[in-house]
mmCIF file of C-alpha atoms in Angstrom:
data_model
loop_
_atom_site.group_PDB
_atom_site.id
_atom_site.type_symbol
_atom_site.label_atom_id
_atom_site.label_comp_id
_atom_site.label_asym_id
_atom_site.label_seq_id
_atom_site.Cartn_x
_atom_site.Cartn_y
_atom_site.Cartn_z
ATOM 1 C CA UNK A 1 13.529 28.429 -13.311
ATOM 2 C CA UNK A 2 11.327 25.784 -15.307
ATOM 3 C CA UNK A 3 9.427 23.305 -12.381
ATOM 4 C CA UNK A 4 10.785 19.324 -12.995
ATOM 5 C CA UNK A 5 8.810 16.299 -13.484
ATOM 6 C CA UNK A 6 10.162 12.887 -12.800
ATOM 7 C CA UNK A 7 8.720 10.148 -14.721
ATOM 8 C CA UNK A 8 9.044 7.126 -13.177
ATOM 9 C CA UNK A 9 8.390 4.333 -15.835
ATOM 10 C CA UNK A 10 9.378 5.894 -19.236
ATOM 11 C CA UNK A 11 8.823 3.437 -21.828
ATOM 12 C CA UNK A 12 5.376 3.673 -22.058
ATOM 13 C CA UNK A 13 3.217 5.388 -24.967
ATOM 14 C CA UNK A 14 1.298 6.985 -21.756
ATOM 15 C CA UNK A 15 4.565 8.318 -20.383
ATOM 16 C CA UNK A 16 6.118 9.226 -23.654
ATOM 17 C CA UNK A 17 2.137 11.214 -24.412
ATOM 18 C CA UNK A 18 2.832 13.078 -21.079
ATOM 19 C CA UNK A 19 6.657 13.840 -21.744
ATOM 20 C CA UNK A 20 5.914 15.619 -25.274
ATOM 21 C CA UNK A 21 2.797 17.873 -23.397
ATOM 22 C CA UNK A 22 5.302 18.708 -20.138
ATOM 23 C CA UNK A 23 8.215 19.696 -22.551
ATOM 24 C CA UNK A 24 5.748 21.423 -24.829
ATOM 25 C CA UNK A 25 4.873 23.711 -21.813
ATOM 26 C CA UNK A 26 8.695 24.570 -20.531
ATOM 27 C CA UNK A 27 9.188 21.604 -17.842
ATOM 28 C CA UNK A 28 12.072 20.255 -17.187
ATOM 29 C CA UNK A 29 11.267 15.813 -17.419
ATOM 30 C CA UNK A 30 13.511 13.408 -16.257
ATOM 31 C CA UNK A 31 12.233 9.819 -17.278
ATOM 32 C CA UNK A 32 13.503 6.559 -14.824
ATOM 33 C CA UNK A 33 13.577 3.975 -18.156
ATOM 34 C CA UNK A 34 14.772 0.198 -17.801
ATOM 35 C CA UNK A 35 15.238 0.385 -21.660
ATOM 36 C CA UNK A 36 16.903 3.568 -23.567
ATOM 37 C CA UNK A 37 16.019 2.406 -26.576
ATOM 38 C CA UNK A 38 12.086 2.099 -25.747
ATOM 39 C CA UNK A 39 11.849 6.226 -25.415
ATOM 40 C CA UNK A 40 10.942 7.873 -29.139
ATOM 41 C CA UNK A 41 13.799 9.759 -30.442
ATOM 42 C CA UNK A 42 12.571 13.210 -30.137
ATOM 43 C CA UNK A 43 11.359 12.776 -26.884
ATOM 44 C CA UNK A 44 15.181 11.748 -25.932
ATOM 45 C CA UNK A 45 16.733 14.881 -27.066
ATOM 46 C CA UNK A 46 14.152 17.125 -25.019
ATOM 47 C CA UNK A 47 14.246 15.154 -22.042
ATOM 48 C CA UNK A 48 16.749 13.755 -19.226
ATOM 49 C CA UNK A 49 16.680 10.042 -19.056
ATOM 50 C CA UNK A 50 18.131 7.834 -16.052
ATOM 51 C CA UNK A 51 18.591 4.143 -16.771
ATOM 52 C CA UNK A 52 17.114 1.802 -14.262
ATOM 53 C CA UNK A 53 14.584 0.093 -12.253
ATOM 54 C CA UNK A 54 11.592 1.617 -11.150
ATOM 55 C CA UNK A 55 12.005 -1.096 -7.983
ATOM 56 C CA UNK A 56 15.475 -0.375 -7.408
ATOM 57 C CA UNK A 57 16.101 2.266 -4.531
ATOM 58 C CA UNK A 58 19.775 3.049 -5.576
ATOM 59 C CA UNK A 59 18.125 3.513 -9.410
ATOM 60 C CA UNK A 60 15.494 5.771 -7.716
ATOM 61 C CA UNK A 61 17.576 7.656 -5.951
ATOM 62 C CA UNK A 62 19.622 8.605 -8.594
ATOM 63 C CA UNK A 63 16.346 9.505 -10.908
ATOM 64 C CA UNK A 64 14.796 11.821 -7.933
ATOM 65 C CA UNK A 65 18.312 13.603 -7.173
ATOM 66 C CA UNK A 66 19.399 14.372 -11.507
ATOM 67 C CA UNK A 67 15.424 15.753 -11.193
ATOM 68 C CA UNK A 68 16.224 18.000 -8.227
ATOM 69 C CA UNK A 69 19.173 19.178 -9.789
ATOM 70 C CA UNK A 70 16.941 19.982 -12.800
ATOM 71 C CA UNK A 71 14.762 21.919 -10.928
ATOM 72 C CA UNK A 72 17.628 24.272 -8.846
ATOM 73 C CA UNK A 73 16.691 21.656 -5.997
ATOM 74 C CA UNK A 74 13.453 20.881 -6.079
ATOM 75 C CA UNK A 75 10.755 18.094 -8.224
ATOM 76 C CA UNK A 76 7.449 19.629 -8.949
ATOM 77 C CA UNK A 77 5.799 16.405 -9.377
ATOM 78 C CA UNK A 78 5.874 13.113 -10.192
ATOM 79 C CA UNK A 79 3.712 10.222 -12.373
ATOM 80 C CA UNK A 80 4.408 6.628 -11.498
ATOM 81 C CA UNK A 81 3.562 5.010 -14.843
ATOM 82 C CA UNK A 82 4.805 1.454 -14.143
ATOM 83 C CA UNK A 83 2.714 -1.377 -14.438
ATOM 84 C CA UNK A 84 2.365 -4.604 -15.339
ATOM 85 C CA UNK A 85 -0.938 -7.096 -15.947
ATOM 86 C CA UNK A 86 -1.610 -10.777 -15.120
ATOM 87 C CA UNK A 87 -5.217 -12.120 -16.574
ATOM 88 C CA UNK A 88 -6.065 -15.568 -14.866
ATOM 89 C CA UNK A 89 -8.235 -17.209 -12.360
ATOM 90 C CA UNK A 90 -6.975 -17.156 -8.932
ATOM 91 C CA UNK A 91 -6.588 -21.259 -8.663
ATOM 92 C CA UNK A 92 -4.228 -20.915 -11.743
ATOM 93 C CA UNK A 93 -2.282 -17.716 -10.355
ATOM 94 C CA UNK A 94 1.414 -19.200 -9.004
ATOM 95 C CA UNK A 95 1.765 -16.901 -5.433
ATOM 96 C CA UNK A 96 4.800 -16.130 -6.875
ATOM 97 C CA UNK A 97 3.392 -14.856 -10.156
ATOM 98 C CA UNK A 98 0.914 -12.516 -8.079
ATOM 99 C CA UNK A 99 3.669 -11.305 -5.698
ATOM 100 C CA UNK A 100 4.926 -9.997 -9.228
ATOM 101 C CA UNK A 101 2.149 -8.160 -9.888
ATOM 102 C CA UNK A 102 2.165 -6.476 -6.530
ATOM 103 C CA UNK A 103 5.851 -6.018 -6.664
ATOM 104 C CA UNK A 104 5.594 -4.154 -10.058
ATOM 105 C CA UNK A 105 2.896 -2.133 -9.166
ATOM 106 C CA UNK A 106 2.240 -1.736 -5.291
ATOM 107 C CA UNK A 107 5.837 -1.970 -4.120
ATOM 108 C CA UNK A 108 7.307 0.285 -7.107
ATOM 109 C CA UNK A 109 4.871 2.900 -6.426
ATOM 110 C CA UNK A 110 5.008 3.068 -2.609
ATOM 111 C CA UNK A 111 8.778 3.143 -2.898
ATOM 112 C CA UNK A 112 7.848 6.031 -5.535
ATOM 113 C CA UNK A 113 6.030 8.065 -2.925
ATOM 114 C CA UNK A 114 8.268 7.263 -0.104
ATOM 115 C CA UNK A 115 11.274 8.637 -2.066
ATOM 116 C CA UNK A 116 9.928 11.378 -4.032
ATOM 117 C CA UNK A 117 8.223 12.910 -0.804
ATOM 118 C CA UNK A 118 11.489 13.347 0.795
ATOM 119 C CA UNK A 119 12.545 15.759 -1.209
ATOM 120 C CA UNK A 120 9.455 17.086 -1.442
ATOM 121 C CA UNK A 121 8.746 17.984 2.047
ATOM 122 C CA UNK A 122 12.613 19.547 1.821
ATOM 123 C CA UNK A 123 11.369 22.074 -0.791
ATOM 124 C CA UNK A 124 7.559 23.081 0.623
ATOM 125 C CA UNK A 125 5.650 20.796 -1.876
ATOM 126 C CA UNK A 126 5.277 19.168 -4.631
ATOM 127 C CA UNK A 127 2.592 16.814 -6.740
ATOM 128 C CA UNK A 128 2.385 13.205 -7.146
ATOM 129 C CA UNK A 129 0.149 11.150 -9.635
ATOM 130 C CA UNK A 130 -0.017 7.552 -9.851
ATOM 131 C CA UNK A 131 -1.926 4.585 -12.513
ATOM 132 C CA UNK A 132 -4.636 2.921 -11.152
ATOM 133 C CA UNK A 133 -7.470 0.853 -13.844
ATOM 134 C CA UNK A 134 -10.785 0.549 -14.139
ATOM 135 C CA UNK A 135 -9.929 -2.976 -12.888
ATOM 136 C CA UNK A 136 -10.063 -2.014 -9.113
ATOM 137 C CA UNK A 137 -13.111 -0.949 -8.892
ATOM 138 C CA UNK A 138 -15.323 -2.958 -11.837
ATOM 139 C CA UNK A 139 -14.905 -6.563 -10.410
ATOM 140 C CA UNK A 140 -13.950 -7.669 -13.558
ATOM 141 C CA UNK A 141 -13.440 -11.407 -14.794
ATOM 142 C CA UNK A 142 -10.116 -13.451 -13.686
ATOM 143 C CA UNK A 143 -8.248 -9.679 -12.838
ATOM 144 C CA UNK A 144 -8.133 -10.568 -9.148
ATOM 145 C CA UNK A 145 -4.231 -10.306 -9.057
ATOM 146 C CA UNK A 146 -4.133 -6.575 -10.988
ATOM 147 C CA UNK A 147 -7.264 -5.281 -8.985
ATOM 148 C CA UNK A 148 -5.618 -6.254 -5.653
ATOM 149 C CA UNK A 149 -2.258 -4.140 -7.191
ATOM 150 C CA UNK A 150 -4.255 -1.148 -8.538
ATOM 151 C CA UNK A 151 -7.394 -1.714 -5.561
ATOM 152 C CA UNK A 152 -3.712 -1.046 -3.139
ATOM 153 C CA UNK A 153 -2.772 1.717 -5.106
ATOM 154 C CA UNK A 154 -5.344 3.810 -4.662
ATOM 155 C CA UNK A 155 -6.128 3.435 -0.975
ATOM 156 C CA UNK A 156 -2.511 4.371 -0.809
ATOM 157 C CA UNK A 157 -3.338 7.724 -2.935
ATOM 158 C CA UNK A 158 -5.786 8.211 -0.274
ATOM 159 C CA UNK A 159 -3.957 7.909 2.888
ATOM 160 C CA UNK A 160 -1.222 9.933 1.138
ATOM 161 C CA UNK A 161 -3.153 12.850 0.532
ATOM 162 C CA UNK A 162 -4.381 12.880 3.815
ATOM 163 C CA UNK A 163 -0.467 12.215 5.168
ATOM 164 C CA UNK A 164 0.804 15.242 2.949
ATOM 165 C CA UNK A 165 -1.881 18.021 2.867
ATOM 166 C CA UNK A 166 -0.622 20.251 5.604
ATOM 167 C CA UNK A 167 2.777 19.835 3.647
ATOM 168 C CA UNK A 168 1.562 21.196 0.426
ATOM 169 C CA UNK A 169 1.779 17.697 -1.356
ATOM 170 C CA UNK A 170 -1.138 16.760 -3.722
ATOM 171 C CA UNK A 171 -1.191 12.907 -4.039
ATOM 172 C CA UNK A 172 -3.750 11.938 -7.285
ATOM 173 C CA UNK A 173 -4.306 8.982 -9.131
ATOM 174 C CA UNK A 174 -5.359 7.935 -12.849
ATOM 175 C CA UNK A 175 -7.514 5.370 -13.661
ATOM 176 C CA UNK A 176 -7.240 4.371 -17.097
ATOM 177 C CA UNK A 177 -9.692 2.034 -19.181
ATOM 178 C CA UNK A 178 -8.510 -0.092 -22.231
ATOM 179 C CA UNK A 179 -6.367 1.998 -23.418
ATOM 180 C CA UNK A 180 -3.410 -0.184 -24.609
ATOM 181 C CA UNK A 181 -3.715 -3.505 -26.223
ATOM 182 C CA UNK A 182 -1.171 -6.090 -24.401
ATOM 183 C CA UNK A 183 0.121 -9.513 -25.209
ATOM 184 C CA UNK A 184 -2.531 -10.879 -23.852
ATOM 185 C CA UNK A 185 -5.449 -10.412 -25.723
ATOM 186 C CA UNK A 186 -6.070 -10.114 -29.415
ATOM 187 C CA UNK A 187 -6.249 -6.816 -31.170
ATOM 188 C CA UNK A 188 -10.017 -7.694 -31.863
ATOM 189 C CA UNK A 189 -10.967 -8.116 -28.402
ATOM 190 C CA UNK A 190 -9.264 -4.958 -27.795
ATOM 191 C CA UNK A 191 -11.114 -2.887 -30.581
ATOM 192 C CA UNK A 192 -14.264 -4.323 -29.210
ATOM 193 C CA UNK A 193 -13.903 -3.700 -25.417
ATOM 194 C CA UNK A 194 -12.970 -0.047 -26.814
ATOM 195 C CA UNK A 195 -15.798 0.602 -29.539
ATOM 196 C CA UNK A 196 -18.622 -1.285 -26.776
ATOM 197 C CA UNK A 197 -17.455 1.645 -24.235
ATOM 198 C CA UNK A 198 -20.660 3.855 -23.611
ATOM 199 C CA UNK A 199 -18.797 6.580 -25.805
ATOM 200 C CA UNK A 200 -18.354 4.253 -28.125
ATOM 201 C CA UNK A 201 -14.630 4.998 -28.365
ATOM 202 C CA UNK A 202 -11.785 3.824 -25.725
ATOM 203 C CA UNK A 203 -9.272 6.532 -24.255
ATOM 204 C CA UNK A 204 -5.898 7.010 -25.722
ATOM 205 C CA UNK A 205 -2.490 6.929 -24.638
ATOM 206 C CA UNK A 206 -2.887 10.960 -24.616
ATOM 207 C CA UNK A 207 -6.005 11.339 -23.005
ATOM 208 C CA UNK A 208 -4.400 9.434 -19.843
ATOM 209 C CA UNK A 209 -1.601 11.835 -20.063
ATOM 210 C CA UNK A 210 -3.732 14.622 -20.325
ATOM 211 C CA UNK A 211 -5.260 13.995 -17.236
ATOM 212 C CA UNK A 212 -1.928 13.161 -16.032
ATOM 213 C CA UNK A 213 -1.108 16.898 -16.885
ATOM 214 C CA UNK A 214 -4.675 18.324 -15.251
ATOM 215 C CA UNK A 215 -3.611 16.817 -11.890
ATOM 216 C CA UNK A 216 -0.176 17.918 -12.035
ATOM 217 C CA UNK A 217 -1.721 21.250 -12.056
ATOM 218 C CA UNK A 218 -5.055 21.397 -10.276
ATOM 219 C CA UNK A 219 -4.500 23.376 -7.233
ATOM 220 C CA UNK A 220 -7.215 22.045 -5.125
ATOM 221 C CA UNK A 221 -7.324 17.979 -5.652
ATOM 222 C CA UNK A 222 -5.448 15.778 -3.610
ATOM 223 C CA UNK A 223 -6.734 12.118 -2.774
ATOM 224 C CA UNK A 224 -8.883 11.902 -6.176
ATOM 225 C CA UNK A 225 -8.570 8.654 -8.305
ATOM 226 C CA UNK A 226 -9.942 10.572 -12.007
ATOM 227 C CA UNK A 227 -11.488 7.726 -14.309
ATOM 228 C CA UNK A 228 -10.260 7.979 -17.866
ATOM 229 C CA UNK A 229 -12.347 5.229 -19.441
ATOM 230 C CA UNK A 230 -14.863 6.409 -21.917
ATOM 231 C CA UNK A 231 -17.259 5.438 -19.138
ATOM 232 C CA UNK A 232 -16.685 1.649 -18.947
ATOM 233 C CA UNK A 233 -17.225 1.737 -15.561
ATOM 234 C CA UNK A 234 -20.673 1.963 -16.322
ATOM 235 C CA UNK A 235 -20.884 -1.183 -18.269
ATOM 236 C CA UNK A 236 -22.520 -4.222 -16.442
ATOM 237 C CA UNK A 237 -20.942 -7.477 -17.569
ATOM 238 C CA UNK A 238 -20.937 -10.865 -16.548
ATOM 239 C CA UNK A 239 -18.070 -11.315 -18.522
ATOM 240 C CA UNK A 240 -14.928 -9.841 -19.842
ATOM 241 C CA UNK A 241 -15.292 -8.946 -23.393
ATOM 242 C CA UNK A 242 -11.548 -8.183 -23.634
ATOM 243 C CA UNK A 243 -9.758 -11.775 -21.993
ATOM 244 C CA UNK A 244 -12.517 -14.374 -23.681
ATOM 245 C CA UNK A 245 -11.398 -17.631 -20.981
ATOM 246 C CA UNK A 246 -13.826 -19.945 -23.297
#
């Protein structure tokens, strides 16, 4: 029988990347979606898709058990793709706003892990892979909120891995650079954050999801955060080239 993924956050262009190259190779995808309509329509007819919240237990719950069922029983693995940004200086943050930002991205992906490895430890295994950014580790400009999100993320990755080894679960992270231009910034600032990375180009929805795919499948890596950035990481700046604040 084909293995399932469970997508959890399927709206994205990341997840919809990584739901065309699962499908393409004969796995069964379930995608947790809070909006039907935001999944492309080809991906829809070769996929299963659950609608709901990613921070939702009862929506979660549902997602995890229609992917069991896909896979006689079991989930193979599973990508937390959810994620949401907040650009400003702490003094103008609201703790309410930040607690947003943590609750999109912390909280939805430790209730990810919590869940999925239930039924993973029932079937001997499984894989999970989760979003991180470049953004908590760089110490970049007025990010504070989203690095303290992603920064939790992937100490969580870490403990995980350790948590799960001996139960055959791999626990991995991604940690994209500027890869999708948001409401917050211009399209020029994006182009130029991408084009001033030292490759002189910026990753792509389907280069995340390709390393998506790679740990999904790599054997021996659990606890890794992989940095799919074009090397920004190695940039030095004072200031960030993408959110301008002047």
């Amino acid at each position: 029988m084909a293995e399932s993924i469970l997508i959890i956050g399927g709206g994205s262009d990341i997840a919809q990347q990584l739901a065309r190259k699962l499908t393409n190779n004969d796995y069964k995808v379930t995608m947790l979606v809070r909006n039907n309509e935001s999944v492309d329509n080809e991906i829809a007819d070769k996929v299963t898709i659950v609608n709901g919240d990613a921070l939702s237990s009862t929506d979660l719950a549902s997602a995890i058990e229609i992917a069991a069922q896909q896979g006689g029983g079991k989930i193979s693995g599973m990508a937390h793709l959810v994620g949401s940004i907040l650009i400003r200086p702490p003094h103008a943050v609201k703790v309410e706003a930040f607690e947003e930002v943590i609750q999109t991205n912390l909280v939805s992906a430790f209730m990810a892990l919590s869940m999925t490895c239930k039924t993973m430890l029932k079937s001997g295994g499984g894989r999970a892979v989760f979003t991180s950014s470049v953004a908590a580790s760089l110490g970049l400009v007025n990010h504070e909120a989203i690095a303290a999100a992603k920064g939790g993320i992937e100490s969580m990755v870490r403990s995980a891995a350790a948590t799960y080894a001996q139960r055959k679960i791999r626990v991995n992270a991604v940690a994209p650079g500027h890869t999708l231009v948001s409401d917050l910034q211009t399209n020029e600032g994006f182009s130029k954050a991408q084009s001033g990375s030292p490759l002189g180009f910026g990753p792509s929805p389907e280069d995340i999801a390709e390393a998506v795919c790679y740990l999904m499948t790599a054997r021996a890596v659990t606890g890794q955060v992989i940095y799919v950035d074009s090397g920004e990481r190695f940039l030095s700046r004072s200031r960030d080239v993408v959110f301008e604040t002047e």
